Amino acid sequence: MAFINIGFGNIVNDEKLVAMITPDSAPAKRLVQNAKEAGVAIDATQGRRTRAVLVTERGQVILSALVPETIAERSKKSISDTAATGEETHEA
């Protein structure tokens, strides 16, 4: 199990993520709006503009101020660190 920093000290379990998308398309905007209405949206933007929408396997929607590419790079680093040491790592 590895954790990814999604900005402002917020971390998520990368094994629970299903998708990372940009919030610009109409379907992504509907996904976020529906999640907010259903109470399953987690806003981790600290008041900044949403640049990535993360969807978990349980249907929760997490909003991040970091772009998906940055989160993906952090995920790759976290996975390679875990594989290299054979231990679980936690990014700060």
XYZ file of C-alpha atoms in Angstrom:
92
model
C 0.000 0.000 0.000
C 1.372 3.381 -1.004
C 0.059 6.867 -0.399
C 0.196 9.816 -2.798
C 0.351 13.455 -1.754
C -2.401 15.212 -3.718
C -1.510 18.652 -2.410
C -1.664 20.690 0.791
C -0.783 17.716 2.989
C -3.675 15.603 1.741
C -2.828 12.002 0.869
C -4.738 9.160 -0.742
C -4.170 5.429 -1.043
C -3.104 4.892 -4.662
C -4.463 1.325 -4.667
C -7.999 2.682 -4.196
C -7.912 5.062 -7.178
C -9.771 4.092 -10.337
C -9.266 7.228 -12.435
C -7.651 10.660 -12.532
C -9.240 13.101 -14.947
C -9.217 16.807 -15.702
C -12.372 18.670 -14.664
C -12.783 20.555 -17.952
C -15.223 18.328 -19.843
C -18.983 18.417 -19.363
C -19.125 14.776 -18.148
C -16.431 15.495 -15.545
C -18.337 18.561 -14.371
C -21.526 16.480 -14.064
C -19.600 13.802 -12.152
C -18.340 16.394 -9.658
C -21.750 18.059 -9.309
C -23.512 14.715 -8.768
C -20.897 13.695 -6.187
C -21.377 16.973 -4.309
C -25.138 16.499 -4.283
C -24.765 12.900 -3.075
C -22.286 13.919 -0.375
C -19.433 11.771 -1.706
C -17.188 14.604 -2.923
C -14.022 15.394 -0.996
C -12.609 18.849 -1.723
C -8.843 18.856 -1.154
C -8.191 22.056 -3.127
C -7.947 24.436 -0.145
C -10.013 26.972 -2.094
C -7.879 26.816 -5.216
C -9.027 25.910 -8.699
C -9.757 22.203 -9.236
C -7.261 20.772 -11.705
C -7.740 17.041 -11.126
C -10.679 14.832 -10.257
C -9.799 11.507 -8.640
C -12.356 8.713 -8.526
C -12.028 5.937 -5.956
C -13.216 2.354 -6.231
C -16.015 3.141 -3.767
C -17.328 5.982 -5.937
C -15.964 8.865 -3.908
C -14.780 11.849 -5.919
C -11.708 13.721 -4.692
C -10.900 17.200 -6.013
C -7.265 18.294 -6.145
C -5.546 21.549 -7.073
C -2.659 19.614 -8.656
C -2.725 18.599 -12.313
C -3.183 14.865 -13.028
C 0.333 14.617 -14.482
C 1.885 15.745 -11.177
C -0.186 13.270 -9.192
C 0.716 10.485 -11.647
C 4.427 11.283 -11.283
C 4.110 11.151 -7.503
C 2.316 7.826 -7.844
C 5.100 6.402 -10.018
C 7.714 7.590 -7.525
C 5.777 6.085 -4.621
C 5.419 2.741 -6.414
C 9.102 2.623 -7.409
C 10.161 3.469 -3.844
C 8.000 0.645 -2.509
C 9.366 -1.834 -5.036
C 12.974 -0.828 -4.400
C 12.838 -1.145 -0.639
C 10.205 -3.846 -0.363
C 8.505 -1.698 2.271
C 5.534 0.580 2.362
C 6.342 4.277 2.008
C 4.322 7.328 2.909
C 4.966 10.563 1.064
C 4.847 13.722 3.092
